[in-house]
Each structure stands twice: as structure tokens, then as C-alpha cells.
Coordinates of C-alpha atoms and ligand atoms in Angstrom, one line a residue:
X1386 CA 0.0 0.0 0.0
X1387 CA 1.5 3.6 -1.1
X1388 CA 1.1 6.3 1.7
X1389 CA -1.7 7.9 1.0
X1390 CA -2.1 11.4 1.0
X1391 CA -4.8 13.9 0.7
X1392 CA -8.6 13.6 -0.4
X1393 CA -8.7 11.2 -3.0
X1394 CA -7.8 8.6 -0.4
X1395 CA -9.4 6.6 2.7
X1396 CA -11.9 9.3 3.2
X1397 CA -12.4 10.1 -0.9
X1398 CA -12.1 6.7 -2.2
X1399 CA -14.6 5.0 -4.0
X1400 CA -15.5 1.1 -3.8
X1401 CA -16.3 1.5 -7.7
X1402 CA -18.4 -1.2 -9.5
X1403 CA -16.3 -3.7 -10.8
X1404 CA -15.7 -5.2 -7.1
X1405 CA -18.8 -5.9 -6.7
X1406 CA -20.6 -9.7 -6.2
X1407 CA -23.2 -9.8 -8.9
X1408 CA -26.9 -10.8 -7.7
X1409 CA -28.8 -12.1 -9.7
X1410 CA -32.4 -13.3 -9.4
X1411 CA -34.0 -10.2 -8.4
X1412 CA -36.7 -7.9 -10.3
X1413 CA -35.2 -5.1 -9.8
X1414 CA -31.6 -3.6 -9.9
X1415 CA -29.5 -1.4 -7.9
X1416 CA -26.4 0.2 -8.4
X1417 CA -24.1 1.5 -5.7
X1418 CA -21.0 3.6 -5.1
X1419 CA -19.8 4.5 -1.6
X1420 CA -17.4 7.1 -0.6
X1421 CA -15.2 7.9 2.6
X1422 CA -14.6 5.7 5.3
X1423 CA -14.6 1.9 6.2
X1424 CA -17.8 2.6 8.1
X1425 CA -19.8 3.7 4.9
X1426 CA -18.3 0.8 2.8
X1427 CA -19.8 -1.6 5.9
X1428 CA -23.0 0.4 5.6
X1429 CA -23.4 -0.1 2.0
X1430 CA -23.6 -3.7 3.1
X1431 CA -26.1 -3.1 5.3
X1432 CA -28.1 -0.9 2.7
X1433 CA -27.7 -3.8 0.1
X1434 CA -29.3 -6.1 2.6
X1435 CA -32.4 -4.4 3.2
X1436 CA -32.3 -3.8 -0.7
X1437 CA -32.1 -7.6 -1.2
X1438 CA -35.1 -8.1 1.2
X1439 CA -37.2 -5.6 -1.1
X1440 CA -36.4 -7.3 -4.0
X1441 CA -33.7 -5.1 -5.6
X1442 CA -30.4 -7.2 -6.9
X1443 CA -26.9 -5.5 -6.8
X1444 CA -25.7 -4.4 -10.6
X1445 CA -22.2 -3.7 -11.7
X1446 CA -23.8 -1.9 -15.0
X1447 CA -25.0 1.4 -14.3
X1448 CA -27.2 1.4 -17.3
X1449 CA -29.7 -1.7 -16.1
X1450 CA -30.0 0.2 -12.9
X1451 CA -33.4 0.6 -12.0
X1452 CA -31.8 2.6 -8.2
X1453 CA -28.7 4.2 -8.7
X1454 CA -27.2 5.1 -5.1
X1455 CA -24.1 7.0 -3.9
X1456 CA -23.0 6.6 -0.4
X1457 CA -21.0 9.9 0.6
X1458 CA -18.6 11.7 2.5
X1459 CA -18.5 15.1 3.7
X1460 CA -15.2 15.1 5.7
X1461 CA -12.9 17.5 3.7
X1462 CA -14.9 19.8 0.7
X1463 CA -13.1 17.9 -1.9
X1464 CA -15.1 14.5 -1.1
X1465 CA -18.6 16.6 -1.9
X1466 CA -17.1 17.9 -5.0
X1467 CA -16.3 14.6 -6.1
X1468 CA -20.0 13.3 -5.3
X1469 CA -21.7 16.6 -6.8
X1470 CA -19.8 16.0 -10.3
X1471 CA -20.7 12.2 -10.4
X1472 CA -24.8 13.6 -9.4
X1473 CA -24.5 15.6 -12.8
X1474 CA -22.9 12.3 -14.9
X1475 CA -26.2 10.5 -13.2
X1476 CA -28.6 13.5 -14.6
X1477 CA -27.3 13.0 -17.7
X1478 CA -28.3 9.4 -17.3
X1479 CA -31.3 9.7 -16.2
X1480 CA -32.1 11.8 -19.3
X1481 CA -32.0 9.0 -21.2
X1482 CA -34.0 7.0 -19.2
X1483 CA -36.2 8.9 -17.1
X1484 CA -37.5 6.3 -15.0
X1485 CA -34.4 5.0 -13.2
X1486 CA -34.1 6.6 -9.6
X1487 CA -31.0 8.5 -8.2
X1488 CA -30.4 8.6 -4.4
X1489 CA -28.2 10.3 -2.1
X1490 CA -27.0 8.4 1.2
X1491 CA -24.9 8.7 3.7
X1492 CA -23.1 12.3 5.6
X1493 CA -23.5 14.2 2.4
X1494 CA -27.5 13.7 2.5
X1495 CA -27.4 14.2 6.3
X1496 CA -25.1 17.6 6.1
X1497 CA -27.1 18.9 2.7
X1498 CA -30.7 17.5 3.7
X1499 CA -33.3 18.8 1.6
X1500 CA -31.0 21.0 -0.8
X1501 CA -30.0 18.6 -3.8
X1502 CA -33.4 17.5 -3.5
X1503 CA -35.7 20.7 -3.6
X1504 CA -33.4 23.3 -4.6
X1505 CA -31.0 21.8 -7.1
X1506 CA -33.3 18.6 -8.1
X1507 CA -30.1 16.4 -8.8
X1508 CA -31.7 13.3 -6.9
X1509 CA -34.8 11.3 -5.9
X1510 CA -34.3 10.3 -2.6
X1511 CA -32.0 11.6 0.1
X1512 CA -31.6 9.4 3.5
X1513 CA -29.3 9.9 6.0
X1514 CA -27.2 7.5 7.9
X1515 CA -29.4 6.4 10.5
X1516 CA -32.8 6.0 8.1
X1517 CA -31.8 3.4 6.1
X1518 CA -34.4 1.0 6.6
X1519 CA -36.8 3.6 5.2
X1520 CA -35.3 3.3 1.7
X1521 CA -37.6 0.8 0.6
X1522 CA -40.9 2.9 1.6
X1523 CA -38.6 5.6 0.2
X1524 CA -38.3 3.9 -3.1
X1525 CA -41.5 3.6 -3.5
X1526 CA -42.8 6.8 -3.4
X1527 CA -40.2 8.7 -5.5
X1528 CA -41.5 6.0 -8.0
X1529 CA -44.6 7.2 -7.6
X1530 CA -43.3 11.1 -8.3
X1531 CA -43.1 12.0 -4.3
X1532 CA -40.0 12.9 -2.2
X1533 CA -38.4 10.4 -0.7
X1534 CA -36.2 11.7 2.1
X1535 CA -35.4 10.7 5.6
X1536 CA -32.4 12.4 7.2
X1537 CA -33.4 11.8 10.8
X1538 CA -30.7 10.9 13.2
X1539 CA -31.5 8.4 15.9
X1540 CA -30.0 7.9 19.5
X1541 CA -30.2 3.8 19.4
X1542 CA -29.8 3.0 15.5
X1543 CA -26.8 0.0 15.5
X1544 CA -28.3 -2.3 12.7
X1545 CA -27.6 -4.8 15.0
X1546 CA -30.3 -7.5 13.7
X1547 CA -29.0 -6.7 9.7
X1548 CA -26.7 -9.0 8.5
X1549 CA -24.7 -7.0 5.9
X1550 CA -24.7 -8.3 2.6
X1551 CA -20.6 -8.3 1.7
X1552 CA -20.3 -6.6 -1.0
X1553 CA -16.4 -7.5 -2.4
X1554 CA -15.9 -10.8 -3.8
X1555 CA -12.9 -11.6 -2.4
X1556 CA -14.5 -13.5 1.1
X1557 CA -11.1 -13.5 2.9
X1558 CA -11.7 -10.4 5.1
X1559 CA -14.5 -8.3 6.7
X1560 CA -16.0 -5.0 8.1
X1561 CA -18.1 -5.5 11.6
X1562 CA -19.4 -2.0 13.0
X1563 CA -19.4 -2.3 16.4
X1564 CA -20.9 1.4 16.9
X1565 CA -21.6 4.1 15.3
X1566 CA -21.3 7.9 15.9
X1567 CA -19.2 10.1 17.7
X1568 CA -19.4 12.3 21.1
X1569 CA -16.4 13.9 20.3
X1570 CA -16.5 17.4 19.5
X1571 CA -13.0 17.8 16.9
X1572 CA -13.2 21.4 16.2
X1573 CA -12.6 20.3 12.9
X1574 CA -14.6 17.7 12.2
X1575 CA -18.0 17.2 10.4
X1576 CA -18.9 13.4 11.6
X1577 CA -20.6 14.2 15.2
X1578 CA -23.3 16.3 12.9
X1579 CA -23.4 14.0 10.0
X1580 CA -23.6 10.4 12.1
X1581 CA -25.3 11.7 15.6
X1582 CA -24.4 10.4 18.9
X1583 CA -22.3 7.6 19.6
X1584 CA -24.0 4.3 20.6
X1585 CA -22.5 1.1 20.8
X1586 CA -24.0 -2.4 18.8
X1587 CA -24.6 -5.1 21.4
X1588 CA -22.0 -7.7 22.1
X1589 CA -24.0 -10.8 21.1
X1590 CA -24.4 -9.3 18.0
X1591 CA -21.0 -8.7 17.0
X1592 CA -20.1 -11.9 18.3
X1593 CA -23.0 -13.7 16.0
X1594 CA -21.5 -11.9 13.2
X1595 CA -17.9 -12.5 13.4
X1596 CA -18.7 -16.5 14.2
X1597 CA -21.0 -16.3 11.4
X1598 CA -17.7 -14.8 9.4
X1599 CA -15.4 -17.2 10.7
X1600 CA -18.1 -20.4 9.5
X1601 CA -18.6 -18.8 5.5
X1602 CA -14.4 -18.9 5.7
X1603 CA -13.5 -15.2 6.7
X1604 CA -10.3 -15.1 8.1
X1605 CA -10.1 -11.3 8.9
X1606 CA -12.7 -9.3 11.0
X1607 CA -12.3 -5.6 11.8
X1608 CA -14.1 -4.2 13.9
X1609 CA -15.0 -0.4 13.4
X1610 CA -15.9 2.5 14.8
X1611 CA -15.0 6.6 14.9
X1612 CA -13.3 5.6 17.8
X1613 CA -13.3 2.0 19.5
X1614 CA -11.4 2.4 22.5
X1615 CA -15.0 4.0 24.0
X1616 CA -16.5 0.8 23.4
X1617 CA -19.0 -0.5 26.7
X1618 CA -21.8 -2.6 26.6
X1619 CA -23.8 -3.5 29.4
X1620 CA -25.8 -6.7 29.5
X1621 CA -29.3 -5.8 31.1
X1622 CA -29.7 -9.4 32.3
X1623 CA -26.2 -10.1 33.7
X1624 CA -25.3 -5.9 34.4
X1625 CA -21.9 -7.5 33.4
X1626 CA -20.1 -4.9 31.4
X1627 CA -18.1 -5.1 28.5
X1628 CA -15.2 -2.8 27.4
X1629 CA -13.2 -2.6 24.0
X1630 CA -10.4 -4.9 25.0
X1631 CA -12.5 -7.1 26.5
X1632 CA -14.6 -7.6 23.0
X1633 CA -11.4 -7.8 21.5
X1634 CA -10.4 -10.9 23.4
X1635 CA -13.5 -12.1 22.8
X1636 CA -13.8 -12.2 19.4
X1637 CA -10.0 -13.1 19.0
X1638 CA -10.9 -16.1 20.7
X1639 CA -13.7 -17.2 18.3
X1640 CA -10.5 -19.1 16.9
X1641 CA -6.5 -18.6 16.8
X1642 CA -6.8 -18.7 12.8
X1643 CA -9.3 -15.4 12.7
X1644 CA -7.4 -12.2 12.5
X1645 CA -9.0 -9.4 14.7
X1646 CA -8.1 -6.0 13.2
X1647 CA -9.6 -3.0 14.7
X1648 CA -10.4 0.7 13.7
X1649 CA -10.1 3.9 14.9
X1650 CA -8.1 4.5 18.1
X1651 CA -8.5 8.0 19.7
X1652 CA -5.5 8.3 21.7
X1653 CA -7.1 9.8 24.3
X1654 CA -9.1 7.1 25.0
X1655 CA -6.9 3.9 24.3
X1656 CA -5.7 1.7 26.9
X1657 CA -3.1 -0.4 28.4
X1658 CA -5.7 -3.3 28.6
X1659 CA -6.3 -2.8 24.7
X1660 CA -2.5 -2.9 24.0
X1661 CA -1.8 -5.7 26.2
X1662 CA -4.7 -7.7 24.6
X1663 CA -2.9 -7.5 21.3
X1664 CA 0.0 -8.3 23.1
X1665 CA -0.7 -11.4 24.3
X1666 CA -3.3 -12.9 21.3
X1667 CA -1.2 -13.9 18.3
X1668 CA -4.5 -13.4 16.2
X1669 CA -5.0 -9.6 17.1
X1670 CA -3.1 -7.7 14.3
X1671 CA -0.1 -6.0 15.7
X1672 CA -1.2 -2.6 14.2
X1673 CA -2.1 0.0 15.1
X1674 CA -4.2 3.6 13.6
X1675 CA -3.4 6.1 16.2
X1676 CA -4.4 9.1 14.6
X1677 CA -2.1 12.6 15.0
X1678 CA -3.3 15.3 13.6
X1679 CA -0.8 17.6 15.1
X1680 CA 2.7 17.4 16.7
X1681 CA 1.9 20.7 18.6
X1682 CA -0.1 20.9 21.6
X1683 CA -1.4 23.9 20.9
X1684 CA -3.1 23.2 17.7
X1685 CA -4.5 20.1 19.3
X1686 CA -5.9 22.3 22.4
X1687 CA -7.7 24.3 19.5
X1688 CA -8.5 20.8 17.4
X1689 CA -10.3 20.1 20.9
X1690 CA -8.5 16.6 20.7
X1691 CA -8.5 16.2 24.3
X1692 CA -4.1 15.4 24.3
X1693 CA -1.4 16.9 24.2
X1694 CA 1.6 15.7 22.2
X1695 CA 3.4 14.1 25.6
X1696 CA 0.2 12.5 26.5
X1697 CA 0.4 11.0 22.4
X1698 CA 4.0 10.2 22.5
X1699 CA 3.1 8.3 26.3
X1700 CA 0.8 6.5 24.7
X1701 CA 3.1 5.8 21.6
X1702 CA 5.9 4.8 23.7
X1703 CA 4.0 1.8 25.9
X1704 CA 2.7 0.2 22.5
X1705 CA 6.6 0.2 20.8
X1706 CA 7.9 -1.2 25.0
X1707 CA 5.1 -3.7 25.0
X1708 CA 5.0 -4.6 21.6
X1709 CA 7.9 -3.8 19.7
X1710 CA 7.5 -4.8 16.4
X1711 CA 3.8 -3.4 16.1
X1712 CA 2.6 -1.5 13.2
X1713 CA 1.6 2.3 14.1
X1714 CA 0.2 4.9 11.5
X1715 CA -1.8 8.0 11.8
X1716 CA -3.9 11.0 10.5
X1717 CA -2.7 14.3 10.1
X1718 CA -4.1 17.6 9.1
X1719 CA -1.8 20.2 8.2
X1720 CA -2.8 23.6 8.0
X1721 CA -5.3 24.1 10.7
X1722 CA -6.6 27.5 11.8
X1723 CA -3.4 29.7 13.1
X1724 CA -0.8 26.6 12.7
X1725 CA 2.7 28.5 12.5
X1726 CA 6.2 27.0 11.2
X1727 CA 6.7 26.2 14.4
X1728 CA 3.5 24.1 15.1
X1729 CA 4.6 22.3 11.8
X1730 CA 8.1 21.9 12.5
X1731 CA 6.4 20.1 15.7
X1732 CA 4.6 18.3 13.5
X1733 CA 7.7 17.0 11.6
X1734 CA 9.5 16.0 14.8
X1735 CA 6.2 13.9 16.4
X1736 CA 5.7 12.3 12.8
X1737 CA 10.2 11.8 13.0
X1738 CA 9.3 10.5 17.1
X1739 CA 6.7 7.8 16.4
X1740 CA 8.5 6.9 12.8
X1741 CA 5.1 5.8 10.9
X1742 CA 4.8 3.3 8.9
X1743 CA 2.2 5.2 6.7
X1744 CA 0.1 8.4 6.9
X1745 CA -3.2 9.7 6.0
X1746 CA -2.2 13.1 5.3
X1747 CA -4.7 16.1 4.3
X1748 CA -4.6 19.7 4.6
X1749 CA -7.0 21.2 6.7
X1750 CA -10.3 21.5 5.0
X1751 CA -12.9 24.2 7.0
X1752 CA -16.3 22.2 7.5
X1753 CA -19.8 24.3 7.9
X1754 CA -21.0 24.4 11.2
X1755 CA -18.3 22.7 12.9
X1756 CA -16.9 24.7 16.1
X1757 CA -13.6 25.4 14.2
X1758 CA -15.5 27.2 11.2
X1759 CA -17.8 29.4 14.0
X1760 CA -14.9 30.8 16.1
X1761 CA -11.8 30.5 14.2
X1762 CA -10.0 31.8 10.8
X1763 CA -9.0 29.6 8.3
X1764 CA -5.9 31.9 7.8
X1765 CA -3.6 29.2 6.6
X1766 CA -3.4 30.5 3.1
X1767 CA -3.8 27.4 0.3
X1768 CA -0.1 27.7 -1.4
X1769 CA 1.2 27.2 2.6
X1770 CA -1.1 24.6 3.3
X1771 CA 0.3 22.6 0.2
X1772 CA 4.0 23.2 0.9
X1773 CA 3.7 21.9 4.4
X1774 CA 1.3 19.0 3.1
X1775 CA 4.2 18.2 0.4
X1776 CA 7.0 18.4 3.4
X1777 CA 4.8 15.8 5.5
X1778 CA 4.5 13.7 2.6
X1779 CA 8.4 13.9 2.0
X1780 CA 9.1 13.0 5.1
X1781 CA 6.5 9.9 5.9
X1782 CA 7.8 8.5 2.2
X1783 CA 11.4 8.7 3.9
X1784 CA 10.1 6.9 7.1
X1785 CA 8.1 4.5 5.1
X1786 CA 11.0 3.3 3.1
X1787 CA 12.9 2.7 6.2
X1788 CA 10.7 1.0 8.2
X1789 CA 9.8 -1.5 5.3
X1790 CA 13.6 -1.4 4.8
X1791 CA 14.2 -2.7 7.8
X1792 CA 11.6 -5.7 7.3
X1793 CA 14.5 -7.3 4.0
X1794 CA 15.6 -10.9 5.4
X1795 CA 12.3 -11.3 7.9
X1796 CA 9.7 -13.6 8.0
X1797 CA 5.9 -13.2 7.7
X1798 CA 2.8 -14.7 8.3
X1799 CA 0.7 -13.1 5.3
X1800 CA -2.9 -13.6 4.6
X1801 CA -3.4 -13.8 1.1
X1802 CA -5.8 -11.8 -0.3
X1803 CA -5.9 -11.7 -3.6
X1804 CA -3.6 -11.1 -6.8
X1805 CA -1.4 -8.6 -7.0
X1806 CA -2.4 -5.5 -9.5
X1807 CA 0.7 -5.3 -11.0
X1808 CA 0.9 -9.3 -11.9
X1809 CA -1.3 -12.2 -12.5
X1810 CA 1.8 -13.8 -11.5
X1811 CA 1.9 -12.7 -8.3
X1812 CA -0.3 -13.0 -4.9
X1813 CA -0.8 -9.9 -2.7
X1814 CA -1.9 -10.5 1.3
X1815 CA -0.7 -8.5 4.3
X1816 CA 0.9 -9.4 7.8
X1817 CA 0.0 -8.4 11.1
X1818 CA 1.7 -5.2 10.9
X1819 CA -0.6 -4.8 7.8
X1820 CA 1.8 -3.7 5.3
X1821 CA 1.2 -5.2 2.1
X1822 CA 3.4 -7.8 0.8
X1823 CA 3.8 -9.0 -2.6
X1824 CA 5.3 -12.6 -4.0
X1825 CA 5.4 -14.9 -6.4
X1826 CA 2.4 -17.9 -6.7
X1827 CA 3.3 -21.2 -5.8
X1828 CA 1.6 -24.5 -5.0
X1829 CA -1.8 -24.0 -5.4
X1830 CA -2.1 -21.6 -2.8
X1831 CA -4.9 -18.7 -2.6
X1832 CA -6.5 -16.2 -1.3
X1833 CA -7.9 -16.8 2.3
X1834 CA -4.5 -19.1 3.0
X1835 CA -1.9 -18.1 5.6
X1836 CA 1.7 -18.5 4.0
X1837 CA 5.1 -17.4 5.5
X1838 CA 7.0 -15.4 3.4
X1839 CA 10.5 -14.2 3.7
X1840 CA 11.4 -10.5 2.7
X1841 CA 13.8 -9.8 0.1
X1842 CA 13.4 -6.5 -1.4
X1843 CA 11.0 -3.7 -0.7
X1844 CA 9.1 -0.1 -2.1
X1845 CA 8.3 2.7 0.4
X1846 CA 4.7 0.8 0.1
X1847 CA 5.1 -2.6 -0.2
X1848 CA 7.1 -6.0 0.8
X1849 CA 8.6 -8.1 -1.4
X1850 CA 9.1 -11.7 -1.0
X1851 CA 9.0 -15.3 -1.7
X1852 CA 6.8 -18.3 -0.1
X1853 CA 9.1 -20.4 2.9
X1854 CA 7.7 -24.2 2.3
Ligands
SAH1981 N1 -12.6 9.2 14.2 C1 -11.3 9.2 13.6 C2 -11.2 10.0 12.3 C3 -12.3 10.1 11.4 S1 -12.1 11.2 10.1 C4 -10.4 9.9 14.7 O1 -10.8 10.7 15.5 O2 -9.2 9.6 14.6 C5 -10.6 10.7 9.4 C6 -9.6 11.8 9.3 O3 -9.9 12.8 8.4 C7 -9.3 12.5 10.6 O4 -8.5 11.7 11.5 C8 -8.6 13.7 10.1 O5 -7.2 13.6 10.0 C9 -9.2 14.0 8.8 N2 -10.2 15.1 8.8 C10 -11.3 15.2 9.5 N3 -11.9 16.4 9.3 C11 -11.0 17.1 8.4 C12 -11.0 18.4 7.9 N4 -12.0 19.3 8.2 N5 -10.0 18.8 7.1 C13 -9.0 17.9 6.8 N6 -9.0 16.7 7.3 C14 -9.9 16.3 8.1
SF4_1982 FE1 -14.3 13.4 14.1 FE2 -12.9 13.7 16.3 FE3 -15.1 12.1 16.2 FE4 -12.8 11.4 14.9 S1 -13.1 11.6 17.1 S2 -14.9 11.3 14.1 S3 -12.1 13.3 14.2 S4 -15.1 14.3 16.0
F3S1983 FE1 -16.8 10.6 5.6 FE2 -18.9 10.3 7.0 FE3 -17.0 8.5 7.2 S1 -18.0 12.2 6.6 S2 -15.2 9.8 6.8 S3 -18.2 8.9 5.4 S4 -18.3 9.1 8.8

């Protein structure tokens, strides 16, 4: 995997057609693309399930679609622009065949509510995040000529009796939403507005899902959520209570050959308990997401991120003493409201401190109606913003290339996950640190089979290797 760097990656990426399981056997046909983050990929799952229950069939060909959906992402203002130019291509589309529907789901319909419905009329049906079991009723009356839009957000909504239909075809890993939501208040950050309070999914139902996983020949789970380390369930019967590392254990020990993966640690928030846990369980992925977003403490004070960098680098520090060889990568914003060189020069030295594996790295993008857009300038002008995001890039190529430098003449257990994109000749699969890791088919192996594979060679994004009999 290449670093990525600003919009057009985690949160801007698309899961595009040609992934896509073919269903056939239905009436009717949906298409889908979904935008942003792991947890609207997950939800598209869950949207295709309800979909499958009113009789609409996943299509990869936009043309046979009789529902054409986009699941979007307001995080930065380049994700919307990237959903408002692929609404026109759908107008056009619908031009030609007036009776195929277009919808909107997802934070972009929850942020922009009524107003690509009413006031620029580029879609059918808008439903937010939390609504999605309306989209069948919703269907229906935007077929009949009414507005179909539900954009309510709800205090309990977990999904938690939907089994997601996966999407991918590759049936070697999975997304489980454990909860959804966020109570934190980033001053940057769009997602408490556009996905409503955080709620947790109940613990039987994440552990009916994952063995159900496990069974169909999963060998990957991750669980997900804006930030997992808040995690608590309490069972009403029992009043036993369950935290993130406990559901960790838990689901690792569904079996030794399940990988557990998990995502998004707030560093504020993650323990010693959830460290230790994938300390001591060979099947929890030594990796860890611990976003940044700033070296200096100052910005973060004015992020509202709740740390300060010594708390972060605390927290960085007892993973590397507990667990030296785990992977660690983060999120960083450059740019934010009255960031100075020497905020970004702190930035450089916390990124050169914690020596990444990878980076998400985006420059700061002002959100309406976040705190940060109320009360503060967004005075970082665009040509510094860039420079500093092209210095952070620099530098996490450089400290990519030497951590997977450092990985020639090791070992790995690698998952395989499918072929690589370069070569039919080659399998691709990750290892616990999840860095990608590239080699050369042999016996009959394939995806959804552990191999080890030693490292001979390496990019600033990927392992090279070959297969250890
Ligand atoms: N819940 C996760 C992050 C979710 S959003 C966490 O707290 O870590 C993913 C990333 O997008 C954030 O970590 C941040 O780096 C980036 N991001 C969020 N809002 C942004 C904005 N307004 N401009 C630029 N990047 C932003
Ligand atoms: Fe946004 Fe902060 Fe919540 Fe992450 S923790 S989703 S950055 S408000
Ligand atoms: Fe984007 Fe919403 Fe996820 S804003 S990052 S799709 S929670």
C-alpha cells in the first residue's frame, strides 16, 4: 500500500463497481458507489441487505439500474465535490432513461438535507445515515413522483439484527461495525453532525457476526468505529459490562486462525488493557491507527483533541515497549486554523518521534458548522497549506522506506488476499503489521490461505518476498 495522502484517499475513495458480487435473481436492480470511510463501505452492506429483502439485486452496469445510489462523505470539501460531479454524470443518465431513480446516502445527505433534493433537483431520494431502513418505503414513493427523504438521526440505530450483505468478492476479510457515531467534538470535524451520537452495537451481536464470518471462511474481521477504545456494553440481564479490550479478546478467541483487526483508536481514549490484549493474542493484528493530527499541543488544544503531544508520545511509547514490532500509523491535518512553522516543524518531529509506517495526510479543510469554522480563521493560506502537506508527505515517504527497509531478510505470516495489481503472476496479502506484501504464486495456494514469506526486497509501500515451504 503507497502512503496515502490527501482527499482522494481513505476518506475520498470510492468502492467502484467492478468489485462488486453480482446478484442475480432479483426484479429489480441497484447500483451502488460508496465514498469515505470503512464505516460507509460496511454500511453499504447493510443498505444492500435491506435492498435484497425488497427485491432489488446489486448491478455492476449502471445502465440496467433501475436505483442508482451514492453513499458519501463530507469530511474534507473535496469529497462533496467529487459526489456533486458524479450527481451531474447520473442526470445526464437519467435523461435518457427517465424512470431510473437516483439517491443520495450517507453524511452528504445528512449535512445537505433537503437542498440537492428541492433546490438543485439532482436526486430522488436523500436518506441519512441512520434512516436506512426507510429506503424501501422511500423507493416507493419517488417512484410514484413524491419525495423520498429521511435524514433523521437516531440515539439507538446499531443495525444490529441486519446481517450486511458483503459486497467484495474476495471472502477472505470483513467490516463488523461495532458502533456508530461520535461524542467527540474535533473542532474540525464534520462526523458528530453527520452520524449523531455515539451508541455502541450489542456484544452478542458482534459476536454472531464474526462467528458467522469465521463459519462462511472469513479469516479477517475488523471491527470499526469513529473511535473504538469507548466501546462499553452493558448486558441488562447479567449488568456485566463489557469494554473494547474485552470484545477484543473475545472475538479473537472465536479461533486462533481469525485475525481481529480494529479501527479507529483516539488516543485519548486507548488503553493499556487494549494494547496488552494484542500483546498477548497472536490473532489480534499487531497494528495499530493512532491518529495525529498535530505534533503541537497547541493546535491540538484548539483541534479540541483532548491530548497533548506528551500525552500522544506516552501512549506511543508503551505500544513500541510492549510490543515492539507493532505496526503504528496515523492521520494528520496540516494547515489548521493559526498553525505557524513552528507548530509544523512540531509536526515533523512527532511524525520523525513515532516513525510511521504510513500516513493519512490532508490539509486542513474548514467544515460548515463545525466549532472550528464558528470561532476561528481559516488563515492558513492554500499555497502554505500545500508546501507543508508536500514536506509531510516527504518526510512519511522517507520513514516508510525505512521501516519497510528494515523488514528485508524477515519472515511473515501473510494472509493472502488476492492477486497482486501489478501481476497475475503474483499473490498480494498483508501481515500483522498490515503492510502489504507482494510474491510470487506457488503451490496452489490462494486467497484466504496463511503462508510465511520471507522479505527480500522492498518499495516505500510494499514487501517483497517469496513463499518459505
Ligand atoms: N474518528 C477518527 C477519524 C475520522 S475522520 C479519529 O478521530 O481519529 C478521518 C480523518 O480525516 C481524521 O483523522 C482527520 O485527519 C481527517 N479530517 C477530518 N476532518 C477534516 C477536515 N475538516 N479537514 C481535513 N482533514 C480532516
Ligand atoms: Fe471526528 Fe474527532 Fe469524532 Fe474522529 S473523534 S470522528 S475526528 S469528532
Ligand atoms: Fe466521511 Fe462520514 Fe466517514 S464524513 S469519513 S463517510 S463518517
Amino acid at each position: 500500500m503507497l502512503n496515502k495522502t490527501i482527499d482522494e484517499t481513505k476518506q475520498g475513495t470510492c468502492l467502484t463497481a467492478d468489485t462488486i458480487v453480482l446478484q442475480t435473481g432479483y426484479p429489480q436492480k441497484f447500483y451502488i458507489e460508496s465514498y469515505g470511510c470503512s464505516m460507509n463501505f460496511n454500511d453499504s452492506e447493510i443498505v444492500a441487505s435491506i435492498l435484497n429483502k425488497a427485491n432489488f439485486g446489486v448491478t455492476k452496469e449502471l445502465e440496467e439500474a433501475d436505483l442508482i445510489l451514492l453513499n458519501t462523505c463530507s469530511i474534507r470539501e473535496k469529497a462533496e465535490q467529487t459526489i456533486r460531479k458524479r450527481l451531474t454524470e447520473f442526470r445526464k443518465l437519467k435523461m435518457r432513461k427517465p424512470s431510473t431513480l437516483v439517491g443520495i446516502l450517507g453524511c452528504m445527505a445528512e449535512r445537505m438535507k433537503t437542498t440537492l433534493l428541492e433546490e438543485e433537483k439532482l436526486v430522488d431520494i436523500v436518506v441519512g445515515p441512520d434512516a436506512y431502513r426507510s429506503l424501501p418505503m422511500l423507493v416507493k414513493q419517488a417512484g410514484h413522483g413524491q419525495k423520498g427523504i429521511n435524514v433523521l438521526l437516531s440515539r439507538e440505530e446499531t443495525y444490529s439484527d441486519i446481517a450486511p450483505v458483503r459486497l467484495d468478492n474476495t471472502g477472505v476479510s470483513a467490516y463488523i461495525s461495532i458502533m456508530r457515531g461520535c461524542n467527540n467534538m474535533c473542532s474540525f470535524c464534520v462526523v458528530p453532525f453527520t452520524r449523531g451520537r455515539e451508541r455502541c452495537r450489542h456484544f452478542q451481536s458482534i459476536m454472531h457476526e464474526a462467528e458467522q464470518l469465521f463459519q462462511q471462511g472469513y479469516k479477517e474481521v475488523t471491527l470499526l468505529g469513529q473511535n473504538v477504545d469507548s466501546y462499553h456494553y452493558t448486558d441488562e440481564a447479567t449488568q456485566e459490562t463489557i469494554n473494547f479490550a474485552q470484545l477484543l479478546v473475545k472475538v479473537a478467541m472465536i479461533s486462533p486462525l481469525l485475525r481481529v483487526r480494529f479501527s479507529t483508536s483516539h488516543p485519548k481514549d486507548i488503553t493499556n488493557e487494549v494494547i496488552q490484549a494484542i500483546q498477548q493474542y497472536d490473532n489480534i493484528c499487531s497494528y495499530i491507527h493512532l491518529p495525529l493530527q498535530s505534533g503541537s499541543t497547541r493546535i491540538l488544544e484548539k483541534m479540541n483533541r483532548t491530548y497533548s503531544w506528551e500525552w500522544y508520545k506516552e501512549r506511543v511509547d508503551t505500544i513500541k515497549a510492549l510490543i515492539p514490532d507493532c505496526g503504528l500509523s496515523a492521520d494528520i491535518i496540516t494547515g489548521f486554523c493559526s498553525e505557524t512553522e513552528e507548530d509544523h516543524q512540531a509536526t515533523l518531529v512527532a511524525m520523525r518521534y513515532c516513525a510511521y509506517d504510513m500516513s493519512y495526510m490532508f490539509a486542513y479543510s474548514e467544515r460548515p458548522g463545525t466549532y472550528a469554522q464558528k470561532k476561528f480563521a481559516d488563515d492558513v493560506p492554500d499555497t502554505v497549506k500545500k508546501r507543508r502537506l508536500q514536506e509531510i508527505i516527504e518526510l512519511q515517504n522517507q520513514l516508510s522506506l525505512e521501516s519497510y527497509s528494515k523488514d528485508i531478510g524477515k519472515t511473515f505470516s501473510v494472509l493472502i488476499d488476492g492477486e497482486s495489481k501489478r501481476s497475475v503472476a503474483d499473490w498480494k496479502g498483508r501481515n500483522s503489521q498490515n503492510k502489504t506484501i507482494v510474491f510470487p504464486k506457488k503451490n496452489n495456494y490462494k486467497p484466504g490461505d496463511f503462508v510465511n514469506v520471507l522479505i527480500h526486497d522492498c518499495t516505500q509501500g510494499t514487501l517483497l518476498g517469496t513463499v518459505q515451504d
